[in-house]
Amino acid sequence: MSANRAAGPTTALALRAVPRWDAEADVVIVGLGAAGACAAIEAARAGARVRVLERAGGGGGTTAVSDGMMYFGGGTALQRACGFEDSVEEMFRYLSAACGPEPDEARIRVYCEQSAAHYDWLVELGVPFKAEFYPGRMLSPGEEGLTYSGNELVHPFRDQAVPAPRAHMPQKEGQAGALLMQKLCAEVERAGVEIATNVLCERLIVDEDGRVVGVAATEAGVTRHDRAHRGVVLCAGGFVNNREMIRQYAPALRKARFRASTEGDDGRGIRMGMGAGGAAIRMSMGSVTLPFYPPKQLMRGIFVNRYGQRFMPEDVYQGRAGEIALLQQEGRVWLVLDDESFERPVFAGGEVHAAETIEELERELGFAPGSLAATVALYNAGAERGEDPLFHKAFEHVVPLRTPPFGAIDLSWDKAIYAAFTLGGLATDTLARVLNADGAPVPGLWAAGRTAASISSPGYSSGTSIGEAQIFGRIAGRSAANA
Ligand SMILES: Cc1cc2nc3c(=O)[nH]c(=O)nc-3n(C[C@H](O)[C@H](O)[C@H](O)COP(=O)(O)OP(=O)(O)OC[C@H]3O[C@@H](n4cnc5c(N)ncnc54)[C@H](O)[C@@H]3O)c2cc1C
């Protein structure tokens, strides 16, 4: 969204180079989005003196411009009120499969175990949820509180874990991130946390033993130094807005035309952690959304790559569609439809090609002779029997494509909307402590939210970003307060 900014030097500053302390606290938190607010609340409740440093004029971050969908389960009060059963074990099974190929099982387990209680915690803070299920795919235009937001009902995940809807949405029409942040920030203030805004944090301060003891920042053009007696928690968002870091670590994400972010996602938090010895991991990973539906009818089409071949079931969640299309098919994909299934995507854009026969369409798209015709013939043969033997698309979306004219919507990266944010970041453990390259904690340093590497590797399900920002933010706050 915002212009790229090159982040400045982030190497840690030696304690002996600090001329004076401008402020002191037990726990200093960098950034006041979902992760920072949750860390601040828990650290203050644990009895610590807490100071939050935020570069913007107020709290909110990317969380405040988001849809506010949160992935919780394991039998939350909302799931039960809407008539759905779920368990920690089924949620763990789903996320372990969906956050592949190398799921961080230890952190996923904590996330699942704390999920239902965290939902209650949000309700206690006054975040409203309506006990109504939304059966559509993705965001409801209304106020329903619960829906499916991942691949729970999609092959192969539907066979690996008992599906349950886990996307929890605050009661509000449209985007709910601002409401969520309003409630969290109100609690931060009630908890007695000191908040300093318009303070751009730049470097961590470390003592002679390598322990993080403070933060160097700029306020109104002047450098300041804030001492942290127990520790620093980095909650400064991701790096999708740092062109140089994207070029260096996640070049495939350059093709995503919409950066799901705000200005703070410039990678500075991650680089500050690296400057103090933290390891940055899974830096090439991103959440990539291709909103090819609504309308849902488009799931009746077939996605093909530049070889005219299918490569995924078309009932996948938009986040998996985007990841597969951009990261595995180099962003060159077409959605092939017939006259009965054709509609234009509401959000994705794309360029439409039409022809009277599949062979003509194949020629127009420049595919090898016979390639698309063979793909459609194979798909139709299965569809006549109500099956999709290759990719196991759900029965309700499997219909032969045989009514001319035929169409192909070019949903390649340069024609359609792909929305991305980064999932790589600082390595952390189940206590949200930042780890160095040997896997040992960097003393005095914690991280949560998009500054920390996600539980996805990749394999995103909508709502886990704000979900993990909150759960591991709270853990980080408690852990730092008790250090
Ligand atoms: C349109 C849109 C819709 C989305 N919808 C969803 C959704 O429904 N569900 C979901 O899970 N995710 C969603 N996301 C992604 C999600 O919003 C983010 O991944 C998540 O909010 C990150 O939370 P965070 O606490 O890590 O960072 P943020 O909320 O961005 O907070 C980081 C804070 O740190 C501050 N900061 C940064 N650098 C510094 C610095 N150097 N010094 C001081 N302060 C600093 C920032 O200003 C910011 O306030 C969406 C994103 C967008 C753009």
PDB file of N, CA and C in Angstrom, residues 64-96:
ATOM      1  N   ALA A  64      -5.640  -2.944  12.399  1.00  0.00           N
ATOM      2  CA  ALA A  64      -6.798  -2.033  12.385  1.00  0.00           C
ATOM      3  C   ALA A  64      -7.401  -1.849  10.997  1.00  0.00           C
ATOM      4  N   VAL A  65      -6.643  -2.167   9.928  1.00  0.00           N
ATOM      5  CA  VAL A  65      -7.238  -2.035   8.583  1.00  0.00           C
ATOM      6  C   VAL A  65      -7.652  -3.395   8.036  1.00  0.00           C
ATOM      7  N   SER A  66      -7.516  -4.424   8.878  1.00  0.00           N
ATOM      8  CA  SER A  66      -7.794  -5.792   8.401  1.00  0.00           C
ATOM      9  C   SER A  66      -9.274  -6.130   8.544  1.00  0.00           C
ATOM     10  N   ASP A  67      -9.599  -7.328   8.072  1.00  0.00           N
ATOM     11  CA  ASP A  67     -10.979  -7.793   8.210  1.00  0.00           C
ATOM     12  C   ASP A  67     -11.285  -8.234   9.634  1.00  0.00           C
ATOM     13  N   GLY A  68     -10.256  -8.457  10.425  1.00  0.00           N
ATOM     14  CA  GLY A  68     -10.467  -8.802  11.831  1.00  0.00           C
ATOM     15  C   GLY A  68     -10.919 -10.231  12.068  1.00  0.00           C
ATOM     16  N   MET A  69     -10.715 -11.076  11.068  1.00  0.00           N
ATOM     17  CA  MET A  69     -11.098 -12.488  11.212  1.00  0.00           C
ATOM     18  C   MET A  69     -10.024 -13.204  12.030  1.00  0.00           C
ATOM     19  N   MET A  70     -10.453 -14.040  12.993  1.00  0.00           N
ATOM     20  CA  MET A  70      -9.478 -14.716  13.862  1.00  0.00           C
ATOM     21  C   MET A  70      -9.723 -16.211  13.878  1.00  0.00           C
ATOM     22  N   TYR A  71      -8.673 -16.980  13.702  1.00  0.00           N
ATOM     23  CA  TYR A  71      -8.803 -18.437  13.621  1.00  0.00           C
ATOM     24  C   TYR A  71      -8.672 -19.039  15.018  1.00  0.00           C
ATOM     25  N   PHE A  72      -9.806 -19.436  15.616  1.00  0.00           N
ATOM     26  CA  PHE A  72      -9.807 -20.074  16.932  1.00  0.00           C
ATOM     27  C   PHE A  72     -10.632 -21.351  16.841  1.00  0.00           C
ATOM     28  N   GLY A  73     -10.379 -22.267  17.753  1.00  0.00           N
ATOM     29  CA  GLY A  73     -11.151 -23.510  17.727  1.00  0.00           C
ATOM     30  C   GLY A  73     -10.905 -24.330  18.968  1.00  0.00           C
ATOM     31  N   GLY A  74     -11.071 -25.632  18.796  1.00  0.00           N
ATOM     32  CA  GLY A  74     -10.908 -26.524  19.942  1.00  0.00           C
ATOM     33  C   GLY A  74     -12.140 -26.508  20.826  1.00  0.00           C
ATOM     34  N   GLY A  75     -13.274 -25.997  20.291  1.00  0.00           N
ATOM     35  CA  GLY A  75     -14.517 -25.967  21.078  1.00  0.00           C
ATOM     36  C   GLY A  75     -14.710 -24.626  21.759  1.00  0.00           C
ATOM     37  N   THR A  76     -14.638 -23.524  21.009  1.00  0.00           N
ATOM     38  CA  THR A  76     -14.880 -22.204  21.616  1.00  0.00           C
ATOM     39  C   THR A  76     -16.368 -22.077  21.964  1.00  0.00           C
ATOM     40  N   ALA A  77     -16.663 -21.129  22.837  1.00  0.00           N
ATOM     41  CA  ALA A  77     -18.069 -20.901  23.210  1.00  0.00           C
ATOM     42  C   ALA A  77     -18.886 -20.544  21.970  1.00  0.00           C
ATOM     43  N   LEU A  78     -18.272 -19.836  21.021  1.00  0.00           N
ATOM     44  CA  LEU A  78     -19.009 -19.439  19.810  1.00  0.00           C
ATOM     45  C   LEU A  78     -19.281 -20.662  18.925  1.00  0.00           C
ATOM     46  N   GLN A  79     -18.287 -21.538  18.787  1.00  0.00           N
ATOM     47  CA  GLN A  79     -18.518 -22.757  18.002  1.00  0.00           C
ATOM     48  C   GLN A  79     -19.675 -23.550  18.607  1.00  0.00           C
ATOM     49  N   ARG A  80     -19.662 -23.673  19.933  1.00  0.00           N
ATOM     50  CA  ARG A  80     -20.722 -24.460  20.581  1.00  0.00           C
ATOM     51  C   ARG A  80     -22.079 -23.783  20.405  1.00  0.00           C
ATOM     52  N   ALA A  81     -22.091 -22.456  20.563  1.00  0.00           N
ATOM     53  CA  ALA A  81     -23.367 -21.723  20.432  1.00  0.00           C
ATOM     54  C   ALA A  81     -23.930 -21.844  19.020  1.00  0.00           C
ATOM     55  N   CYS A  82     -23.054 -22.036  18.029  1.00  0.00           N
ATOM     56  CA  CYS A  82     -23.525 -22.169  16.640  1.00  0.00           C
ATOM     57  C   CYS A  82     -23.776 -23.638  16.284  1.00  0.00           C
ATOM     58  N   GLY A  83     -23.607 -24.529  17.253  1.00  0.00           N
ATOM     59  CA  GLY A  83     -23.938 -25.934  17.039  1.00  0.00           C
ATOM     60  C   GLY A  83     -22.822 -26.774  16.439  1.00  0.00           C
ATOM     61  N   PHE A  84     -21.571 -26.338  16.539  1.00  0.00           N
ATOM     62  CA  PHE A  84     -20.461 -27.113  15.982  1.00  0.00           C
ATOM     63  C   PHE A  84     -19.593 -27.704  17.088  1.00  0.00           C
ATOM     64  N   GLU A  85     -19.198 -28.948  16.858  1.00  0.00           N
ATOM     65  CA  GLU A  85     -18.260 -29.589  17.788  1.00  0.00           C
ATOM     66  C   GLU A  85     -16.860 -29.430  17.248  1.00  0.00           C
ATOM     67  N   ASP A  86     -15.910 -29.253  18.129  1.00  0.00           N
ATOM     68  CA  ASP A  86     -14.509 -29.194  17.702  1.00  0.00           C
ATOM     69  C   ASP A  86     -13.677 -29.626  18.904  1.00  0.00           C
ATOM     70  N   SER A  87     -12.444 -30.008  18.650  1.00  0.00           N
ATOM     71  CA  SER A  87     -11.557 -30.370  19.757  1.00  0.00           C
ATOM     72  C   SER A  87     -10.165 -29.844  19.450  1.00  0.00           C
ATOM     73  N   VAL A  88      -9.370 -29.719  20.494  1.00  0.00           N
ATOM     74  CA  VAL A  88      -7.984 -29.260  20.333  1.00  0.00           C
ATOM     75  C   VAL A  88      -7.258 -30.198  19.368  1.00  0.00           C
ATOM     76  N   GLU A  89      -7.529 -31.490  19.490  1.00  0.00           N
ATOM     77  CA  GLU A  89      -6.830 -32.482  18.676  1.00  0.00           C
ATOM     78  C   GLU A  89      -7.169 -32.331  17.193  1.00  0.00           C
ATOM     79  N   GLU A  90      -8.456 -32.105  16.870  1.00  0.00           N
ATOM     80  CA  GLU A  90      -8.845 -31.955  15.455  1.00  0.00           C
ATOM     81  C   GLU A  90      -8.294 -30.647  14.882  1.00  0.00           C
ATOM     82  N   MET A  91      -8.301 -29.608  15.696  1.00  0.00           N
ATOM     83  CA  MET A  91      -7.736 -28.332  15.235  1.00  0.00           C
ATOM     84  C   MET A  91      -6.235 -28.504  14.982  1.00  0.00           C
ATOM     85  N   PHE A  92      -5.579 -29.204  15.896  1.00  0.00           N
ATOM     86  CA  PHE A  92      -4.136 -29.450  15.750  1.00  0.00           C
ATOM     87  C   PHE A  92      -3.857 -30.270  14.484  1.00  0.00           C
ATOM     88  N   ARG A  93      -4.686 -31.280  14.253  1.00  0.00           N
ATOM     89  CA  ARG A  93      -4.500 -32.113  13.046  1.00  0.00           C
ATOM     90  C   ARG A  93      -4.642 -31.267  11.790  1.00  0.00           C
ATOM     91  N   TYR A  94      -5.696 -30.442  11.774  1.00  0.00           N
ATOM     92  CA  TYR A  94      -5.911 -29.613  10.583  1.00  0.00           C
ATOM     93  C   TYR A  94      -4.730 -28.665  10.368  1.00  0.00           C
ATOM     94  N   LEU A  95      -4.362 -27.913  11.408  1.00  0.00           N
ATOM     95  CA  LEU A  95      -3.308 -26.912  11.211  1.00  0.00           C
ATOM     96  C   LEU A  95      -1.965 -27.575  10.900  1.00  0.00           C
ATOM     97  N   SER A  96      -1.706 -28.728  11.496  1.00  0.00           N
ATOM     98  CA  SER A  96      -0.432 -29.407  11.209  1.00  0.00           C
ATOM     99  C   SER A  96      -0.370 -29.815   9.738  1.00  0.00           C
TER     100      SER A  96
END
